Coordinates of C-alpha atoms in Angstrom, one line a residue:
Chain A
M296 CA -46.4 135.8 152.3
T297 CA -44.2 133.9 150.1
D298 CA -44.4 131.0 152.5
E299 CA -48.1 130.9 151.7
K300 CA -49.1 128.5 149.1
F301 CA -52.2 130.1 146.8
D302 CA -54.8 128.0 145.2
A303 CA -54.0 129.9 142.2
I304 CA -52.0 132.4 140.7
V305 CA -53.3 134.9 138.0
V306 CA -50.6 136.6 135.6
G307 CA -52.1 139.6 134.4
A308 CA -54.8 141.8 135.3
G309 CA -56.8 142.4 131.7
P310 CA -60.2 141.3 131.0
S311 CA -58.9 137.8 130.9
G312 CA -57.2 137.8 134.2
N313 CA -59.5 139.7 135.9
A314 CA -62.4 137.4 135.0
A315 CA -60.5 134.4 136.4
A316 CA -59.3 136.1 139.4
Y317 CA -62.8 137.4 140.3
T318 CA -64.5 134.4 139.5
M319 CA -62.1 131.9 141.9
A320 CA -61.7 134.7 144.6
K321 CA -65.7 135.0 144.6
A322 CA -65.8 131.1 145.1
G323 CA -63.4 131.3 148.2
L324 CA -60.4 130.2 146.7
N325 CA -57.2 131.9 147.7
V326 CA -55.8 133.8 144.6
L327 CA -52.9 135.8 144.1
Q328 CA -53.1 138.4 140.9
I329 CA -49.5 139.8 139.5
E330 CA -49.6 142.7 137.7
R331 CA -46.5 144.2 135.9
G332 CA -48.4 148.0 135.9
E333 CA -48.7 150.6 138.1
Y334 CA -52.6 149.5 138.3
S335 CA -54.9 147.1 136.2
G336 CA -55.2 148.6 133.0
S337 CA -52.0 150.8 132.8
K338 CA -50.5 148.4 130.2
N339 CA -53.8 147.5 128.5
V340 CA -54.9 148.9 124.8
Q341 CA -58.1 148.3 123.2
G342 CA -60.4 149.9 120.7
A343 CA -62.5 149.5 123.1
I344 CA -65.9 147.9 123.3
L345 CA -67.2 145.6 126.0
Y346 CA -69.6 143.4 125.1
A347 CA -72.3 143.0 128.5
D348 CA -73.2 139.4 128.0
A349 CA -69.6 138.5 129.0
L350 CA -69.0 140.5 131.7
E351 CA -72.9 139.7 133.2
K352 CA -71.9 136.3 133.3
I353 CA -69.4 137.2 135.9
I354 CA -70.6 140.4 137.5
P355 CA -74.6 140.7 136.7
D356 CA -74.9 144.0 138.1
F357 CA -72.0 145.4 136.7
R358 CA -74.0 148.8 135.1
D359 CA -74.5 149.8 138.7
D360 CA -70.9 151.4 138.8
A361 CA -68.9 150.3 135.9
P362 CA -67.2 153.2 133.7
L363 CA -69.3 152.8 131.1
E364 CA -68.9 155.6 127.9
R365 CA -71.6 155.0 125.6
H366 CA -74.0 152.1 124.7
I367 CA -74.0 151.4 120.9
I368 CA -77.1 151.8 119.3
E369 CA -75.7 152.2 115.5
Q370 CA -73.0 150.4 113.8
R371 CA -71.6 151.4 110.4
M372 CA -69.5 149.2 108.0
W373 CA -67.5 151.1 105.8
T374 CA -65.9 150.0 102.7
M375 CA -63.2 153.0 101.5
D376 CA -61.3 154.0 98.8
D377 CA -58.9 157.0 98.9
K378 CA -61.9 159.5 98.4
S379 CA -65.1 158.0 99.5
H380 CA -66.9 155.4 101.5
T381 CA -69.4 152.8 100.9
G382 CA -71.5 152.1 104.0
M383 CA -73.9 149.6 105.4
H384 CA -75.2 151.1 108.6
Y385 CA -77.5 149.6 111.2
R386 CA -79.1 151.9 113.7
S387 CA -82.0 150.7 116.1
D388 CA -83.8 152.1 118.9
D389 CA -84.1 148.7 120.2
F390 CA -80.6 149.2 121.3
N391 CA -81.8 151.8 123.9
E392 CA -82.9 149.1 126.0
E393 CA -82.7 148.9 129.7
K394 CA -79.4 146.3 129.9
P395 CA -78.0 147.5 126.4
N396 CA -75.9 145.1 124.5
R397 CA -72.6 146.6 123.9
Y398 CA -70.7 149.6 125.2
T399 CA -67.6 151.8 124.5
I400 CA -65.4 151.9 127.4
L401 CA -61.9 153.6 128.1
R402 CA -59.6 150.2 129.1
A403 CA -57.4 152.4 131.9
Q404 CA -60.9 153.5 133.8
F405 CA -62.7 150.3 133.1
D406 CA -59.8 148.1 134.2
K407 CA -59.4 149.8 137.4
W408 CA -63.0 149.0 138.2
F409 CA -62.7 145.4 137.3
S410 CA -59.8 145.3 139.4
A411 CA -61.6 146.7 142.7
K412 CA -64.2 144.3 142.3
V413 CA -61.4 141.5 142.1
R414 CA -59.5 142.8 145.5
E415 CA -63.4 143.1 146.9
A416 CA -63.7 139.5 146.0
G417 CA -60.8 138.4 148.0
A418 CA -57.9 138.3 145.6
L419 CA -54.4 139.8 146.7
L420 CA -53.4 141.9 143.8
L421 CA -49.8 142.6 143.4
C422 CA -48.7 145.6 141.1
E423 CA -45.6 146.8 139.9
T424 CA -44.4 143.1 139.6
T425 CA -43.5 141.5 136.5
V426 CA -43.5 137.5 136.5
T427 CA -40.3 136.3 135.1
E428 CA -40.6 132.6 134.9
L429 CA -42.9 129.6 136.1
V430 CA -41.4 127.4 138.6
K431 CA -41.5 123.6 137.9
D432 CA -40.8 120.7 139.9
L433 CA -38.9 117.7 138.9
K434 CA -41.6 116.1 137.4
G435 CA -42.3 119.5 135.1
N436 CA -45.5 120.1 136.8
V437 CA -45.9 124.0 137.3
I438 CA -45.8 124.7 140.8
G439 CA -45.5 128.8 141.0
V440 CA -43.6 131.8 139.7
R441 CA -40.8 133.9 139.9
T442 CA -41.0 137.5 139.7
D443 CA -38.8 140.7 139.7
R444 CA -39.1 141.4 143.0
Q445 CA -36.5 140.1 145.6
G446 CA -37.6 136.9 147.6
A447 CA -38.1 133.3 147.0
P448 CA -40.8 132.1 144.2
I449 CA -44.3 132.3 145.3
M450 CA -46.1 128.6 144.7
A451 CA -49.7 127.5 143.9
D452 CA -51.7 124.7 142.7
V453 CA -52.5 126.1 139.3
V454 CA -51.0 129.0 137.5
V455 CA -53.5 131.0 135.1
L456 CA -51.7 132.7 132.5
A457 CA -53.5 136.0 131.2
E458 CA -50.2 137.7 130.1
G459 CA -51.9 139.2 126.8
V460 CA -50.5 139.0 123.5
N461 CA -47.2 140.2 124.3
G462 CA -46.9 137.6 126.8
L463 CA -43.3 136.2 127.6
V464 CA -43.8 134.0 130.4
G465 CA -45.7 131.1 128.6
Q466 CA -42.9 131.4 125.7
R467 CA -40.1 131.7 127.7
S468 CA -41.2 128.6 129.7
G469 CA -41.5 126.5 126.6
L470 CA -45.4 126.2 127.1
R471 CA -46.4 127.6 124.0
E472 CA -44.6 128.9 120.7
E473 CA -43.8 132.6 119.8
V474 CA -46.4 134.5 118.1
A475 CA -46.0 134.5 114.1
P476 CA -45.8 138.3 112.3
E477 CA -48.7 136.4 110.1
S478 CA -51.0 135.7 112.5
V479 CA -51.0 139.3 114.6
A480 CA -51.9 143.0 113.7
L481 CA -50.2 146.1 114.9
A482 CA -52.8 148.2 115.8
V483 CA -52.2 152.2 116.4
K484 CA -54.8 154.4 118.1
E485 CA -55.2 158.0 119.3
M486 CA -57.7 159.3 121.9
H487 CA -59.4 162.5 120.5
F488 CA -61.3 164.7 123.0
L489 CA -64.3 166.7 122.3
P490 CA -67.3 168.2 124.3
R491 CA -69.8 165.8 124.7
E492 CA -72.7 168.0 122.6
V493 CA -70.3 168.0 120.0
V494 CA -70.0 164.0 119.8
E495 CA -73.5 164.1 120.3
A496 CA -74.4 166.7 117.5
R497 CA -71.5 165.2 115.2
F498 CA -72.6 161.4 115.5
N499 CA -76.7 162.1 115.7
L500 CA -76.8 161.0 119.4
S501 CA -78.6 161.9 122.7
G502 CA -77.6 161.1 125.6
N503 CA -75.3 158.0 126.1
E504 CA -76.1 156.5 122.5
G505 CA -72.9 155.9 120.8
V506 CA -71.9 154.9 117.1
V507 CA -69.2 152.4 116.1
I508 CA -67.4 152.7 112.6
E509 CA -65.7 149.8 111.2
A510 CA -63.8 150.3 108.1
M511 CA -61.6 148.6 105.4
G512 CA -60.3 149.4 101.9
T513 CA -57.6 151.5 100.2
I514 CA -56.8 152.9 103.8
T515 CA -54.5 149.8 104.7
K516 CA -52.6 150.5 101.2
G517 CA -53.2 147.0 100.3
M518 CA -52.5 145.1 103.4
T519 CA -54.6 143.1 105.4
G520 CA -55.9 145.5 108.4
T521 CA -58.9 147.5 109.2
G522 CA -59.6 150.9 110.6
F523 CA -62.2 152.2 113.4
L524 CA -63.8 154.9 115.1
Y525 CA -65.7 154.8 118.4
T526 CA -67.6 157.3 120.3
N527 CA -66.7 157.7 123.8
E528 CA -68.8 160.2 126.2
E529 CA -66.6 163.1 125.4
S530 CA -63.8 161.6 123.6
I531 CA -63.3 159.6 119.8
S532 CA -61.1 156.5 119.5
V533 CA -59.9 156.6 116.1
G534 CA -57.3 153.7 115.1
I535 CA -56.0 151.4 112.2
G536 CA -54.1 148.0 112.3
C537 CA -52.6 145.9 109.9
I538 CA -50.8 142.1 109.9
V539 CA -47.3 142.5 111.1
S540 CA -45.9 140.6 108.3
D541 CA -47.8 142.9 105.6
M542 CA -46.4 145.9 107.7
A543 CA -42.9 144.8 107.8
E544 CA -42.8 144.5 103.7
S545 CA -44.4 147.9 103.3
K546 CA -42.6 151.1 104.1
V547 CA -45.2 152.8 105.2
T548 CA -45.2 153.7 109.1
P549 CA -48.3 153.0 111.5
N550 CA -48.0 156.5 112.1
E551 CA -48.3 157.0 108.5
L552 CA -51.5 155.0 108.2
L553 CA -53.1 156.7 110.8
E554 CA -52.6 160.1 109.5
A555 CA -53.7 159.2 106.3
F556 CA -57.0 157.7 107.8
K557 CA -57.6 160.2 110.0
N558 CA -57.3 162.6 107.1
H559 CA -59.4 160.8 104.7
P560 CA -62.1 163.0 103.9
S561 CA -64.9 160.6 105.4
I562 CA -63.0 160.7 108.7
K563 CA -61.4 164.2 108.7
P564 CA -64.8 166.5 109.8
L565 CA -65.6 163.7 112.2
L566 CA -62.6 164.6 114.2
A567 CA -62.3 168.2 113.4
D568 CA -61.3 170.5 116.1
S569 CA -60.5 167.5 118.5
E570 CA -57.5 167.5 121.1
C571 CA -55.5 164.1 121.0
K572 CA -54.0 163.5 124.6
E573 CA -52.9 159.8 123.8
Y574 CA -50.9 157.8 121.1
A575 CA -51.0 153.6 121.6
A576 CA -50.0 150.7 120.1
H577 CA -50.8 147.4 120.8
L578 CA -50.8 143.7 119.1
I579 CA -54.0 142.0 118.3
P580 CA -54.3 138.5 117.7
E581 CA -55.8 137.8 114.5
G582 CA -54.5 133.9 113.5
G583 CA -57.9 132.6 114.6
Y584 CA -58.6 128.9 115.6
N585 CA -55.3 127.4 113.9
A586 CA -53.3 130.2 115.8
I587 CA -54.5 128.9 119.0
P588 CA -51.6 127.1 121.2
R589 CA -51.9 124.5 123.8
L590 CA -54.1 126.1 126.2
Y591 CA -53.5 123.9 129.3
G592 CA -50.8 121.6 130.8
D593 CA -49.8 120.3 134.5
G594 CA -50.6 123.0 137.0
W595 CA -51.1 125.7 133.7
I596 CA -53.8 127.1 132.1
V597 CA -54.2 130.2 129.3
V598 CA -56.9 132.9 128.9
G599 CA -57.6 135.7 126.6
D600 CA -54.9 137.3 124.4
A601 CA -52.1 134.7 125.2
G602 CA -54.5 132.0 124.0
Q603 CA -55.2 133.9 120.4
F604 CA -58.8 134.2 121.5
V605 CA -59.9 137.1 119.0
N606 CA -62.9 136.7 116.5
A607 CA -61.0 139.1 114.0
V608 CA -64.0 139.0 111.5
H609 CA -66.1 139.9 114.2
R610 CA -63.8 142.2 116.0
E611 CA -64.6 140.6 119.3
G612 CA -61.6 139.9 121.9
S613 CA -62.5 141.2 125.1
N614 CA -65.8 139.1 125.5
L615 CA -63.6 136.1 124.6
A616 CA -60.9 137.1 127.2
M617 CA -63.6 137.3 129.8
T618 CA -65.0 134.3 128.8
T619 CA -62.1 132.3 128.6
G620 CA -61.2 133.5 132.1
R621 CA -64.4 132.6 133.6
V622 CA -64.3 129.1 132.4
A623 CA -60.8 128.7 133.3
A624 CA -61.6 129.5 136.7
E625 CA -65.0 127.3 136.8
T626 CA -62.6 124.4 135.7
I627 CA -60.4 125.2 138.6
I628 CA -62.9 125.7 141.1
A629 CA -64.7 122.5 140.4
L630 CA -61.2 120.6 140.7
N631 CA -60.2 122.4 144.1
R632 CA -63.6 121.7 145.6
K633 CA -63.1 117.9 144.7
R634 CA -59.5 118.2 146.1
E635 CA -58.4 117.0 142.7
E636 CA -55.1 117.6 140.9
M637 CA -54.4 120.5 138.7
S638 CA -53.0 117.9 136.2
A639 CA -53.3 118.5 132.4
S640 CA -55.8 115.7 132.4
N641 CA -58.0 117.4 135.0
L642 CA -57.7 121.0 133.2
A643 CA -58.9 119.2 129.8
E644 CA -62.2 120.0 131.2
Y645 CA -61.4 123.6 130.2
A646 CA -60.7 122.9 126.8
A647 CA -63.8 120.9 126.6
R648 CA -65.9 123.4 128.1
L649 CA -64.8 126.1 125.2
E650 CA -65.8 123.6 122.6
Q651 CA -69.5 123.7 123.5
S652 CA -69.2 127.8 124.0
F653 CA -69.2 130.4 121.5
V654 CA -65.5 131.0 121.9
M655 CA -64.5 127.8 119.9
K656 CA -67.7 127.5 118.0
D657 CA -67.0 130.7 116.6
L658 CA -63.3 130.6 115.8
K659 CA -63.7 127.3 114.3
K660 CA -66.5 128.9 112.1
Y661 CA -63.9 131.5 110.5
K662 CA -61.0 129.2 110.8
G663 CA -60.1 129.5 107.0
I664 CA -60.7 133.2 107.1
P665 CA -57.5 134.7 108.0
A666 CA -55.6 132.7 105.2
L667 CA -58.0 133.7 102.9
L668 CA -57.9 137.5 103.3
H669 CA -54.0 136.9 103.9
G670 CA -53.7 135.5 100.3
N671 CA -55.9 137.7 98.4
K672 CA -55.0 141.4 100.5
G673 CA -54.6 142.9 97.3
N674 CA -58.2 142.2 96.0
F675 CA -60.0 142.4 99.1
F676 CA -58.5 145.3 100.8
G677 CA -57.6 147.4 97.3
T678 CA -59.2 146.3 94.1
Y679 CA -62.7 145.6 95.3
P680 CA -62.7 148.7 97.3
Q681 CA -62.0 150.8 94.4
L682 CA -64.5 148.8 92.1
I683 CA -67.4 149.4 94.7
S684 CA -66.8 152.8 94.9
Q685 CA -66.5 153.4 91.2
A686 CA -69.8 151.6 90.6
M687 CA -71.5 153.8 93.4
Q688 CA -70.1 156.8 91.8
T689 CA -71.3 155.6 88.1
W690 CA -75.0 154.7 89.6
F691 CA -75.6 158.3 91.7
R692 CA -73.8 160.3 89.2
V693 CA -76.8 162.0 87.0
D694 CA -74.7 163.1 83.9
G695 CA -77.1 162.0 80.9
V696 CA -76.2 158.6 80.4
D697 CA -79.1 156.0 80.4
K698 CA -79.3 153.9 83.3
K699 CA -78.7 150.4 81.2
S700 CA -75.3 152.4 79.6
K701 CA -74.4 152.9 83.4
E702 CA -75.1 149.2 84.6
K703 CA -73.1 147.8 81.6
A704 CA -70.3 150.4 82.1
I705 CA -70.3 148.9 86.2
M706 CA -70.1 145.3 85.1
R707 CA -67.4 145.8 82.5
N708 CA -65.3 147.5 85.0
F709 CA -65.7 144.7 87.1
R710 CA -64.8 142.2 84.7
E711 CA -62.1 144.0 83.1
T712 CA -60.1 144.8 86.4
R713 CA -60.8 141.4 88.2
S714 CA -61.9 138.8 85.3
L715 CA -65.2 137.2 86.0
R716 CA -63.4 133.6 86.8
G717 CA -61.5 135.8 89.6
M718 CA -64.8 137.4 90.9
V719 CA -66.1 133.7 90.7
G720 CA -63.1 132.2 92.6
D721 CA -63.0 135.1 95.3
A722 CA -66.8 134.4 96.0
F723 CA -66.5 130.7 96.3
K724 CA -63.6 131.2 98.4
L725 CA -65.2 133.6 100.9
V726 CA -68.3 131.7 101.2
R727 CA -66.2 128.4 101.7
A728 CA -64.4 130.2 104.2
W729 CA -67.5 131.9 106.1
R730 CA -69.7 128.5 106.7
Chain B
M283 CA -49.7 161.8 101.3
S284 CA -46.4 163.7 102.7
E285 CA -48.4 166.9 102.6
M286 CA -50.8 165.1 104.5
I287 CA -49.1 163.7 107.2
S288 CA -46.9 167.0 107.9
G289 CA -50.0 168.5 109.8
V290 CA -50.0 169.5 113.0
A291 CA -49.1 166.6 115.8
A292 CA -48.5 164.5 112.8
K293 CA -44.9 163.5 114.1
V294 CA -44.4 160.5 116.3
E295 CA -42.1 162.2 118.4
E296 CA -44.7 164.7 119.3
K297 CA -47.4 162.3 119.6
L298 CA -45.4 160.7 122.4
F299 CA -45.2 163.7 124.0
Q300 CA -48.8 163.2 125.1
N301 CA -48.4 159.5 126.7
R302 CA -47.2 159.2 130.4
Y303 CA -44.0 157.3 131.0
L304 CA -41.7 156.4 133.8
V305 CA -38.5 155.9 132.2
D306 CA -36.1 153.3 134.1
A307 CA -33.1 155.5 133.3
G308 CA -30.1 153.5 132.7
R309 CA -32.0 150.4 132.4
P310 CA -33.5 150.0 128.6
H311 CA -35.6 147.0 128.3
I312 CA -34.6 146.6 124.8
R313 CA -31.2 146.1 123.2
V314 CA -30.1 145.6 119.8
K315 CA -27.3 142.7 119.9
P316 CA -23.9 143.8 118.4
H317 CA -23.9 143.5 114.8
N318 CA -22.3 144.0 111.3
E319 CA -24.9 143.8 108.8
P320 CA -28.7 144.1 110.2
S321 CA -31.1 141.6 109.2
A322 CA -34.0 142.6 106.8
S323 CA -36.0 142.1 109.7
L324 CA -34.1 144.3 112.2
L325 CA -34.0 147.2 109.5
A326 CA -37.9 146.9 109.0
M327 CA -38.3 147.9 112.4
I328 CA -37.0 152.0 111.1
T329 CA -40.4 152.2 109.6
L330 CA -42.1 149.4 111.8
C331 CA -42.0 150.4 115.1
P332 CA -45.0 152.6 116.0
A333 CA -43.0 154.8 118.6
G334 CA -40.5 155.4 116.0
C335 CA -37.4 153.9 118.3
Y336 CA -35.3 152.4 115.9
A337 CA -32.7 154.2 113.7
T338 CA -29.5 153.4 111.8
T339 CA -26.4 154.6 112.6
E340 CA -24.0 156.2 110.6
S341 CA -21.9 152.9 109.9
G342 CA -25.1 151.1 109.0
Q343 CA -26.1 149.4 112.3
V344 CA -29.5 149.6 113.9
E345 CA -30.1 151.0 117.2
V346 CA -33.2 151.4 119.4
A347 CA -33.9 154.1 122.0
A348 CA -36.4 152.8 124.2
D349 CA -37.8 155.8 126.1
G350 CA -40.9 156.0 124.1
C351 CA -41.6 152.3 123.6
L352 CA -45.3 151.5 123.5
E353 CA -44.7 148.1 124.6
C354 CA -46.5 146.6 121.9
G355 CA -43.7 143.8 121.1
T356 CA -43.9 144.1 117.2
C357 CA -40.0 144.2 117.2
R358 CA -39.8 141.2 119.7
I359 CA -42.1 139.0 117.2
V360 CA -40.6 140.4 113.9
T361 CA -36.8 139.7 114.9
K362 CA -37.7 136.4 116.9
K363 CA -36.0 134.3 114.2
T364 CA -32.9 136.4 113.9
G365 CA -32.5 136.8 117.4
E366 CA -30.9 140.1 117.1
I367 CA -33.1 142.0 119.7
E368 CA -33.1 141.1 123.6
W369 CA -36.3 142.2 125.0
N370 CA -37.9 142.2 128.5
Y371 CA -40.7 144.1 130.1
P372 CA -39.5 147.1 132.0
R373 CA -39.3 146.5 135.5
G374 CA -42.5 146.5 137.1
G375 CA -44.2 150.0 137.2
F376 CA -41.8 151.0 134.8
G377 CA -42.6 152.2 131.2
V378 CA -45.5 153.3 129.1
L379 CA -48.5 154.2 131.8
Y380 CA -51.7 154.5 129.5
K381 CA -54.3 156.8 130.7
F382 CA -56.9 155.9 128.7
G383 CA -55.7 152.6 126.6

């Protein structure tokens, strides 16, 4: 096998690597995919939500056999303080459509399914094999990879680096900088099992309907971060994540954060009597547009989390991973058909195509958000959630105080706690970063 | 808070028992390099590591026991500048094997 030269080698079998390998193999390219885990998915962790649109563009009939948990019909956005949550919920029967838009998934199962599709399409998958370094020719062009298995290096026209947020190959080969602790979040997550009837009763669901809760506030103890709770068929994924540099300064352990979140009075009843079957941790790229590294060079291209492709504001990542994997593959296929070189100047087409897609448009739109939230974390993840909760409680508690006085008390609380100038400044900065 | 987190299965060590691992005996994939005084970054790992793999020794150094490692890479990123940790993936097939992910 090592004598063979492949059209492409894909490093990693997560959503971006599988999207790239599938697309290229389907087009007839000779593809080798290398995965360090026992199977595709065994090293992968996500919330996890699957965005149908990105996968439909790769496997249009994926719903026929993909292991999907629940389609999402309701989104709950919560701002929390220590005892309360203020929620914005959106639920619509329109999401009960023939081809639902978002699903919860379990990554170990889903990735296995995707990987089987990749092999059916004709790609060769090598599991339990770690790529240790890239092989370059004298001019510095990437021409193959070395692995931790014995034998000669494996050669290819192009190497697709789909190695994830914690990818070592690209960094060690000098293709990109190490991820900064400021632009990555550490998330911990547990899988809690319950009978499916209990999940449905508890979340007001029928059939395969599902609910997503995204939460922010004092749950992250003044650090930049969010919590989440997703309903699966007969389990609940619950987790919390904060920016690594914030967590390094704090003395709270990730496990303590997760325990406090699980024991929050708004969360605890949702998890009651469940059985935890897994505890996972994973990094999430949160640096946005400004953290994107060089994406291509002579003989190589970067896709997915390794390229920091996560829209942290909308909690989207797997769709950006699949889309960048597909677009990279399409770029490579076009060059392969024309028998052109996989040179940096030719692969630049990849970045050009991404610029025209939602991937770069969205990341550009929010490029100011990570720095804004990080610079004002005390306010956005502490002061405001507390003020909102206090205002709600003042407003809803019926205690003989007249409504005009209540309004005044609420406004006074905001002014005295955060000052008018501070609030106007925060609003201005937020609007400017959001545009 | 301390009361809240002392409940059933709240300890990290107990949680790790739920997970599946294939430990590469005698070949730890993370090593702390010999040092006299740990840097603030390395010390931070004692609370920061989600699997609780880091601890201090009696003489004040930081040590790692990577058997329960979740392979998130946080310690690698945090100590990149100080260079106190040598971090590699476990050999192919070894390490944590997520059942659900």
